[in-house]
Coordinates of C-alpha atoms in Angstrom, one line a residue:
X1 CA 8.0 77.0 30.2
X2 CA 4.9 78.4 31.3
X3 CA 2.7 75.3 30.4
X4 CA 5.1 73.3 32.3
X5 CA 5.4 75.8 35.3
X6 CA 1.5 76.0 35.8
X7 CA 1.3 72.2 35.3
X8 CA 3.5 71.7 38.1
X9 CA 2.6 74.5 40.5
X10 CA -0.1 71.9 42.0
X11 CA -0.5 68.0 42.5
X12 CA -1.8 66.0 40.1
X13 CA -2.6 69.0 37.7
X14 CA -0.6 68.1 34.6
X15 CA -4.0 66.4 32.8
X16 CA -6.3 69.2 33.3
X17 CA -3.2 71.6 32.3
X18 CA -2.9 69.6 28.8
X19 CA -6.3 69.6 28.4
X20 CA -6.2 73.7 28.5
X21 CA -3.9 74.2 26.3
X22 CA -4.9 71.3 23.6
X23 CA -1.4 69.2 24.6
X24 CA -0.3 66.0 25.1
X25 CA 0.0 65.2 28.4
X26 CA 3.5 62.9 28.0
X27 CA 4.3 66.8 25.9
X28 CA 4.5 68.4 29.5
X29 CA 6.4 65.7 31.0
X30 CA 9.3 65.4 28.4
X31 CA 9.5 69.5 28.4
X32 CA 10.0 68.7 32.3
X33 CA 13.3 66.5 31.0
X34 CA 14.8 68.8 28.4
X35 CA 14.8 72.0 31.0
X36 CA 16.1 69.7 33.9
X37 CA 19.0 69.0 31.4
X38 CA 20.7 71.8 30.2
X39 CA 20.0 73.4 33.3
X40 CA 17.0 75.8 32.9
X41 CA 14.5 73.9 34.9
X42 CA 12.6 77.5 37.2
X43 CA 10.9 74.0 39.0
X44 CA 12.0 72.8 42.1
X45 CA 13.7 69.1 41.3
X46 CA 13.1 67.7 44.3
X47 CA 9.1 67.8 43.3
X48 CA 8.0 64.7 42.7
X49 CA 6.8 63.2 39.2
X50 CA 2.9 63.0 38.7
X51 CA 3.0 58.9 38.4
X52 CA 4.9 59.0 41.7
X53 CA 1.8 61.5 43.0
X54 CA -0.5 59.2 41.6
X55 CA 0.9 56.0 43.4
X56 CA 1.5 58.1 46.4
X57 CA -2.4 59.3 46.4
X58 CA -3.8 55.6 45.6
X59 CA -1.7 53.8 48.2
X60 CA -3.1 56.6 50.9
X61 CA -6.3 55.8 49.7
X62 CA -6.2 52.4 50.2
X63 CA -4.3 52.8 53.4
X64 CA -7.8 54.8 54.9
X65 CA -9.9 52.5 53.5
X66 CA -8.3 49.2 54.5
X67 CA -8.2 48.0 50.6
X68 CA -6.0 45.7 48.9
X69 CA -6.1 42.0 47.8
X70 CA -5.8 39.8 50.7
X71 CA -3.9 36.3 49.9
X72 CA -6.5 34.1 51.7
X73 CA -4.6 31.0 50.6
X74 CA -1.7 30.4 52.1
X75 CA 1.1 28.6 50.9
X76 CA 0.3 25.1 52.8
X77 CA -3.2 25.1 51.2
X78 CA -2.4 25.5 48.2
X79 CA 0.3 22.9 48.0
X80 CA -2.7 20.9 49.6
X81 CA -4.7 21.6 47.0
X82 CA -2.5 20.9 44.4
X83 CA -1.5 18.0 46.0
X84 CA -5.4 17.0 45.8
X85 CA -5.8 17.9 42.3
X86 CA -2.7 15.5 41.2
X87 CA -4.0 12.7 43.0
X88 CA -7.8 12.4 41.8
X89 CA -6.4 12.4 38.2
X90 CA -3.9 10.1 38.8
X91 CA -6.9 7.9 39.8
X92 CA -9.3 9.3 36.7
X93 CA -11.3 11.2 39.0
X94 CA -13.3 14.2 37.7
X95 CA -12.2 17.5 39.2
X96 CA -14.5 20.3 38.7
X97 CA -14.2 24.0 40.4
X98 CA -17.0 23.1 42.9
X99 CA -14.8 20.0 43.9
X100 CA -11.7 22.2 44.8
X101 CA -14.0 24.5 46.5
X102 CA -15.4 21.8 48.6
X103 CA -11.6 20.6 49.5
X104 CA -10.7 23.9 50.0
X105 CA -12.9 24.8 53.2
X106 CA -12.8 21.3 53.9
X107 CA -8.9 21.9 54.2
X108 CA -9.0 25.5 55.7
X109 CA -12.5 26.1 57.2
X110 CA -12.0 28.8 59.2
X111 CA -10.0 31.2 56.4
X112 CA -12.0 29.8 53.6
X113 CA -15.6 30.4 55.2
X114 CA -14.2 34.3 55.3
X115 CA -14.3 34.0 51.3
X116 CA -17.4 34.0 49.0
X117 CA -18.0 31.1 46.5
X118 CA -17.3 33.5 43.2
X119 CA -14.2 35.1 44.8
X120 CA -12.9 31.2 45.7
X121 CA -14.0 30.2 42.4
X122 CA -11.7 33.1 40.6
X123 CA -9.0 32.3 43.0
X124 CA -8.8 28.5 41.9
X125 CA -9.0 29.2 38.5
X126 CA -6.4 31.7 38.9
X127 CA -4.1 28.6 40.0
X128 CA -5.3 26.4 37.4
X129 CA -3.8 29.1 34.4
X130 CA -0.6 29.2 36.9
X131 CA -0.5 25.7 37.2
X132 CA -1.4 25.0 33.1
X133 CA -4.4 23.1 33.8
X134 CA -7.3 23.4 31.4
X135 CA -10.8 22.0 31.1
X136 CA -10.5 19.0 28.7
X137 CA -13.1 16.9 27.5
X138 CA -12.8 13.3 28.6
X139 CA -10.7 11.3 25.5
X140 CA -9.9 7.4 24.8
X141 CA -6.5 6.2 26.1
X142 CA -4.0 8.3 24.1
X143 CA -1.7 7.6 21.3
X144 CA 1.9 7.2 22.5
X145 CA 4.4 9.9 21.2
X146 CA 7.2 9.0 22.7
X147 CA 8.4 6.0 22.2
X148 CA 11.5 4.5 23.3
X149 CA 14.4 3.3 21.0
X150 CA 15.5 0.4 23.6
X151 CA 11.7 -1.1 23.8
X152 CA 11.5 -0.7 20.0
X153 CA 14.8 -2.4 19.6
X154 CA 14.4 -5.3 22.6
X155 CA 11.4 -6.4 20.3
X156 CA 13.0 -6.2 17.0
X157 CA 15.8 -8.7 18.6
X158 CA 13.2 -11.5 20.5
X159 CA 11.1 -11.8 17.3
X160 CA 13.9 -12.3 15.4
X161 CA 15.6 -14.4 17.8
X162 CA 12.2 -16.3 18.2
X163 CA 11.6 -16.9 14.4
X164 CA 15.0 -18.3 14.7
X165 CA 14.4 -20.6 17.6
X166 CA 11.4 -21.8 16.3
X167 CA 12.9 -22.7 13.1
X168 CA 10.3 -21.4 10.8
X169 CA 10.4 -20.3 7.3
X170 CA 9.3 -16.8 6.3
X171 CA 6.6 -18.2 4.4
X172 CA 5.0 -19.0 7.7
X173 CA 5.3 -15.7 9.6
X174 CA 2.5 -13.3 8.9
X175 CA 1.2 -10.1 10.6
X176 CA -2.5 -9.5 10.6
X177 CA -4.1 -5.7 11.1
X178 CA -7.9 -4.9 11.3
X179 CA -8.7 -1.1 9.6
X180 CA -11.8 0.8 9.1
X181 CA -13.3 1.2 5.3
X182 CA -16.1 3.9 4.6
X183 CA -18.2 3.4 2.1
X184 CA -18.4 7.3 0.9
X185 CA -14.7 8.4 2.1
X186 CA -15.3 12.1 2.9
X187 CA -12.9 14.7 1.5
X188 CA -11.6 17.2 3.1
X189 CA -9.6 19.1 0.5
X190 CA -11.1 20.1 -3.3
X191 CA -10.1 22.6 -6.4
X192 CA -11.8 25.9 -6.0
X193 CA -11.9 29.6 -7.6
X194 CA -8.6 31.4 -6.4
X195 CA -10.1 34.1 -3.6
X196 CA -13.0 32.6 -3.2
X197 CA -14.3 33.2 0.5
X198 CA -16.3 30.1 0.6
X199 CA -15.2 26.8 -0.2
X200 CA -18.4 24.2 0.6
X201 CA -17.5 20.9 0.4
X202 CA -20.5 18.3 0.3
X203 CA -20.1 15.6 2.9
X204 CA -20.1 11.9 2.0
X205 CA -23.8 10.5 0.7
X206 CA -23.4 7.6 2.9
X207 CA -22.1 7.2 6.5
X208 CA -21.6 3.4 7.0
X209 CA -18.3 1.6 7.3
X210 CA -16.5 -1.8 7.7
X211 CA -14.3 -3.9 9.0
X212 CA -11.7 -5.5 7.2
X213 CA -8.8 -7.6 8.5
X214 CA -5.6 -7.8 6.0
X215 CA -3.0 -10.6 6.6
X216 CA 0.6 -11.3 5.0
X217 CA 3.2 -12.7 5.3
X218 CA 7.2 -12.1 6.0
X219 CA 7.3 -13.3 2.4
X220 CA 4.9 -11.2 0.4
X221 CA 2.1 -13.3 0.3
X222 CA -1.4 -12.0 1.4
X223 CA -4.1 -14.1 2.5
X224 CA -8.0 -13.4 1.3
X225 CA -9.8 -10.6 3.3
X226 CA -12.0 -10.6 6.0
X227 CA -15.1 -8.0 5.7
X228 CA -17.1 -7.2 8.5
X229 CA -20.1 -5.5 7.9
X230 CA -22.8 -3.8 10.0
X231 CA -25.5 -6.0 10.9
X232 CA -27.3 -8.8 13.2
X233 CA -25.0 -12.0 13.2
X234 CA -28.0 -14.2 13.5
X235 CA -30.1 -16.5 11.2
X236 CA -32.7 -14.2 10.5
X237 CA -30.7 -11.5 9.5
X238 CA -30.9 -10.4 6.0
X239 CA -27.7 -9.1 6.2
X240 CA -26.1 -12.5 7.4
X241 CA -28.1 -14.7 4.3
X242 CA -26.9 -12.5 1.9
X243 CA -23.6 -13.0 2.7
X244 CA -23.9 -16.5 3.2
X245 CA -24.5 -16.7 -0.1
X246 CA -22.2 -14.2 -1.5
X247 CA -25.2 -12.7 -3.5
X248 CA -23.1 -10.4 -5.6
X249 CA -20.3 -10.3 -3.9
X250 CA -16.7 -11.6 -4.8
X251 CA -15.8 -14.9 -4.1
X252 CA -12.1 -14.9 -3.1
X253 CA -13.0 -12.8 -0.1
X254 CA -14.6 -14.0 3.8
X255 CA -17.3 -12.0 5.3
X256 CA -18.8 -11.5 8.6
X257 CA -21.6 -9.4 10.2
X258 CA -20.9 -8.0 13.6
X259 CA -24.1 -5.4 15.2
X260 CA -21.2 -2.4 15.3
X261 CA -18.7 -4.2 12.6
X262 CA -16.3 -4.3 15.1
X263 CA -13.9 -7.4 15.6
X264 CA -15.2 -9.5 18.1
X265 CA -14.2 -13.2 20.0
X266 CA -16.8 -14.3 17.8
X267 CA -15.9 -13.3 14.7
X268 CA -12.4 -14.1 15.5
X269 CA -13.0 -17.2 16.1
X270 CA -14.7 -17.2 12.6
X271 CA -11.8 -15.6 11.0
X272 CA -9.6 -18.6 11.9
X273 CA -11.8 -21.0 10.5
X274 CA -12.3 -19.5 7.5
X275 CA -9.2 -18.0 6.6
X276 CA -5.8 -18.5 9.1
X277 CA -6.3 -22.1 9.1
X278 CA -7.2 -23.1 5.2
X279 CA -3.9 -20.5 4.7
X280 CA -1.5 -22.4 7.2
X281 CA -2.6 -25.9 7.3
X282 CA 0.1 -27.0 4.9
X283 CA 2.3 -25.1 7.4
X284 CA 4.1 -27.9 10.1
X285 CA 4.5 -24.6 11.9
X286 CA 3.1 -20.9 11.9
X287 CA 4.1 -17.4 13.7
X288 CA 1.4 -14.9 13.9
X289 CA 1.7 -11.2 15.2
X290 CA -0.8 -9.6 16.2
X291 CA -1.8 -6.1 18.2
X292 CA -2.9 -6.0 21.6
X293 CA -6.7 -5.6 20.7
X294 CA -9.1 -7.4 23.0
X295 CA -10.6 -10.0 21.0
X296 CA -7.2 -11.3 20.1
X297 CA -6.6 -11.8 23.9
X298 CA -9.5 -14.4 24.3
X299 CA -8.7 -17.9 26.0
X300 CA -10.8 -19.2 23.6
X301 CA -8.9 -17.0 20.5
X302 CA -5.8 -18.4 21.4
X303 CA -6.8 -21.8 22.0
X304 CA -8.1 -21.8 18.6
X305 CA -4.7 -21.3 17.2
X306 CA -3.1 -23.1 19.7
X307 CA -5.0 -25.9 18.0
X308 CA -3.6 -24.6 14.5
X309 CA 0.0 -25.1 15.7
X310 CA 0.1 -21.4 15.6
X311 CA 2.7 -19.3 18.1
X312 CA 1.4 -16.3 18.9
X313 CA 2.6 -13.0 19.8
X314 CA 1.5 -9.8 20.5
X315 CA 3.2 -5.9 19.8
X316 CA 3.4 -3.8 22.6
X317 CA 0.6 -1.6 23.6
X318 CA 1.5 1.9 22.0
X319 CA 3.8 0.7 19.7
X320 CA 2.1 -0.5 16.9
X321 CA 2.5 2.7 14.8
X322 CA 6.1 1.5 14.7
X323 CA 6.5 -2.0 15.4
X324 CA 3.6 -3.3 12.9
X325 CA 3.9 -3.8 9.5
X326 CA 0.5 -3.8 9.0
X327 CA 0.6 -0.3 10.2
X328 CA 3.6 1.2 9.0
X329 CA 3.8 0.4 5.4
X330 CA 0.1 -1.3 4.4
X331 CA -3.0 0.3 5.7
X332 CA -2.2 3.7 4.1
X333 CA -1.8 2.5 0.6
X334 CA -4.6 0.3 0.7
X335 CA -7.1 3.1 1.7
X336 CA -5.7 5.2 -1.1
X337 CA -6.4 2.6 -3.5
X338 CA -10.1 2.1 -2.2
X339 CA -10.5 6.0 -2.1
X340 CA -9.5 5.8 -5.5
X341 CA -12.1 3.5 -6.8
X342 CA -14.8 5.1 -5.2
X343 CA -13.2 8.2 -7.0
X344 CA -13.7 6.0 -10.2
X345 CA -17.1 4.9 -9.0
X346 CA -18.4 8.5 -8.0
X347 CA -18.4 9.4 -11.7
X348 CA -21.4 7.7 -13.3
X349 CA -23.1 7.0 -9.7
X350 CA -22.7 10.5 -7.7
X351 CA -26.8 10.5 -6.8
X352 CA -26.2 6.8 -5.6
X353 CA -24.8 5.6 -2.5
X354 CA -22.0 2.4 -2.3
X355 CA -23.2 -1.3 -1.7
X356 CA -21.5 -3.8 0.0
X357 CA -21.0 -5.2 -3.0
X358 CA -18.8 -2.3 -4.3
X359 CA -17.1 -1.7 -1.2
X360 CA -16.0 -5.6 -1.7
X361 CA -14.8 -4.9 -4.8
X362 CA -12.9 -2.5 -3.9
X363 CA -11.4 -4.0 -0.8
X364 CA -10.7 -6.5 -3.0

């Protein structure tokens, strides 16, 4: 009673009190509580609390000294500048910090020239976190997530309806699907020591990659391959004679050299005449689906199987993931298998890296 009684005999003396007599400071307040309640508090109860001192004694303070966080936004700018922000990214502009800035005292110049840059800076970042806007690095056109059943369901109807109109058999509809191979697939995942703190893995001996372009049909039956490898498509490129001749390399397979062994108008082109139309030419009639890729979009492309009495059409964009075949049930298998005969080749060549000529085999 007498800690708490000297504690409270002046403002704001409570800390230095528990400090004296080796006490918790929240000790002093609670003892405050218990006497209040059964009636034994000697203290006058209409003193106020030391928090309520404390916010009492900073608000004075700050009343003297004219202190406190102004808003120098008001609620127009900022719908302004929010209104600013949604536009430029609606057109793919960049919007950096130093770009609101700008638009903010180009908006407000007579309260925003009262600010500093830093403090208008920390202000518009401020909204940014409020507003769940982040710094992103710039990204390719994104995978869709959300796809919708009725699209997804519209298609399934016309292609079906369309195979029917056209009266073909389903020997003659095929779906074709370009897909990356590396030649040293690099793992990710490995057996190690239970509790070990490291786990190294070593990355992939060789860093190249291909092209290939797998075709089949509504019936099952799949059409040779199409490798494209890494190279200079011209006559004087190694690269290009020695798959010309197939030096080593299977024969029941097609092969093209591209400088980034990427599918091209070029080698599309190339990949009708060696493959689609020695495949279909028995066919009176073909159907071909393809994705919306850029080389299959070509007037030249499709007046090259136009001239192969082939009907072509193409999978909406974002929905390939679910509306290809290719995609859905082929492409994953088939890299397992070729990540299982490098596994298979990895074990009397693991100082070595792949060929084309093993990454042919494999493919095929």
């Amino acid at each position: 009673r007498s800690i708490t009684a000297e504690a409270y005999a002046q403002p704001l003396s409570v800390k230095s009190v528990a400090r004296k007599y080796n006490v918790q400071q929240n000790q002093i307040c609670r003892w405050k509580r218990v006497f209040a309640g059964i009636g034994e508090d000697t203290l006058d109860p209409t003193l106020p609390t030391t928090c309520q001192m404390r916010r009492a004694k900073r608000a004075e303070l700050c009343c003297r000294a004219g202190a406190g966080r102004k808003c120098s936004y008001s609620i127009e700018l900022i719908a302004e500048l929010k209104s600013f922000f949604e536009k430029s990214r609606d057109e793919d502009f960049a919007v950096s910090l130093r770009l609101m800035i700008a638009q903010a005292r180009l908006l407000s110049p007579t309260t925003a020239s009262m600010v500093p840059n830093k403090a208008l800076e920390t202000r518009i970042y401020r909204l940014f976190k409020k507003w769940d806007i982040s710094w992103r690095r710039g990204t390719h056109k994104a995978q869709n997530t959300r796809h919708s059943v009725a699209v997804m369901n519209d298609f399934h109807s016309y292609i079906r309806m369309k195979i029917k109109l056209l009266g073909v058999d389903c020997c003659a509809v095929y779906n074709a699907d370009e897909t990356n191979v590396y030649f040293s697939p690099h793992p990710t995942c490995t057996y190690a020591r239970r509790g070990s703190r490291t786990v190294a893995i070593k990355g992939s001996d060789s860093s190249s990659r291909c092209t290939v372009m797998l075709e089949a049909s509504m019936a099952g039956e799949k059409l040779p391959p199409f490798l494209i490898f890494k190279g200079k498509n011209t006559r004087l490129g190694h690269i290009k004679r020695e798959l010309t001749k197939k030096d080593g390399l299977p024969e029941d397979m097609e092969y093209g050299v591209q400088d980034r062994a990427w599918m091209d108008e070029e080698l599309m082109l190339e990949w009708i005449q060696k493959v689609w139309k020695p495949a279909t030419q028995h066919n009176l009639f073909s159907y071909l689906i393809l994705d919306e890729c850029r080389s299959h979009l070509t007037v030249k492309v499709k007046a090259a199987f136009a001239a192969c009495n082939t009907e072509l059409d193409l999978i909406p964009a974002g929905y390939t993931s679910k509306r290809q075949p290719m995609d859905v049930g082929t492409n994953k298998p088939f890299k397992g298998h070729v990540s299982d005969n490098f596994t298979d080749w990895l074990i009397g060549n693991r100082n070595k890296k792949p060929m084309r000529q093993d990454v042919s085999r494999w493919v095929l």
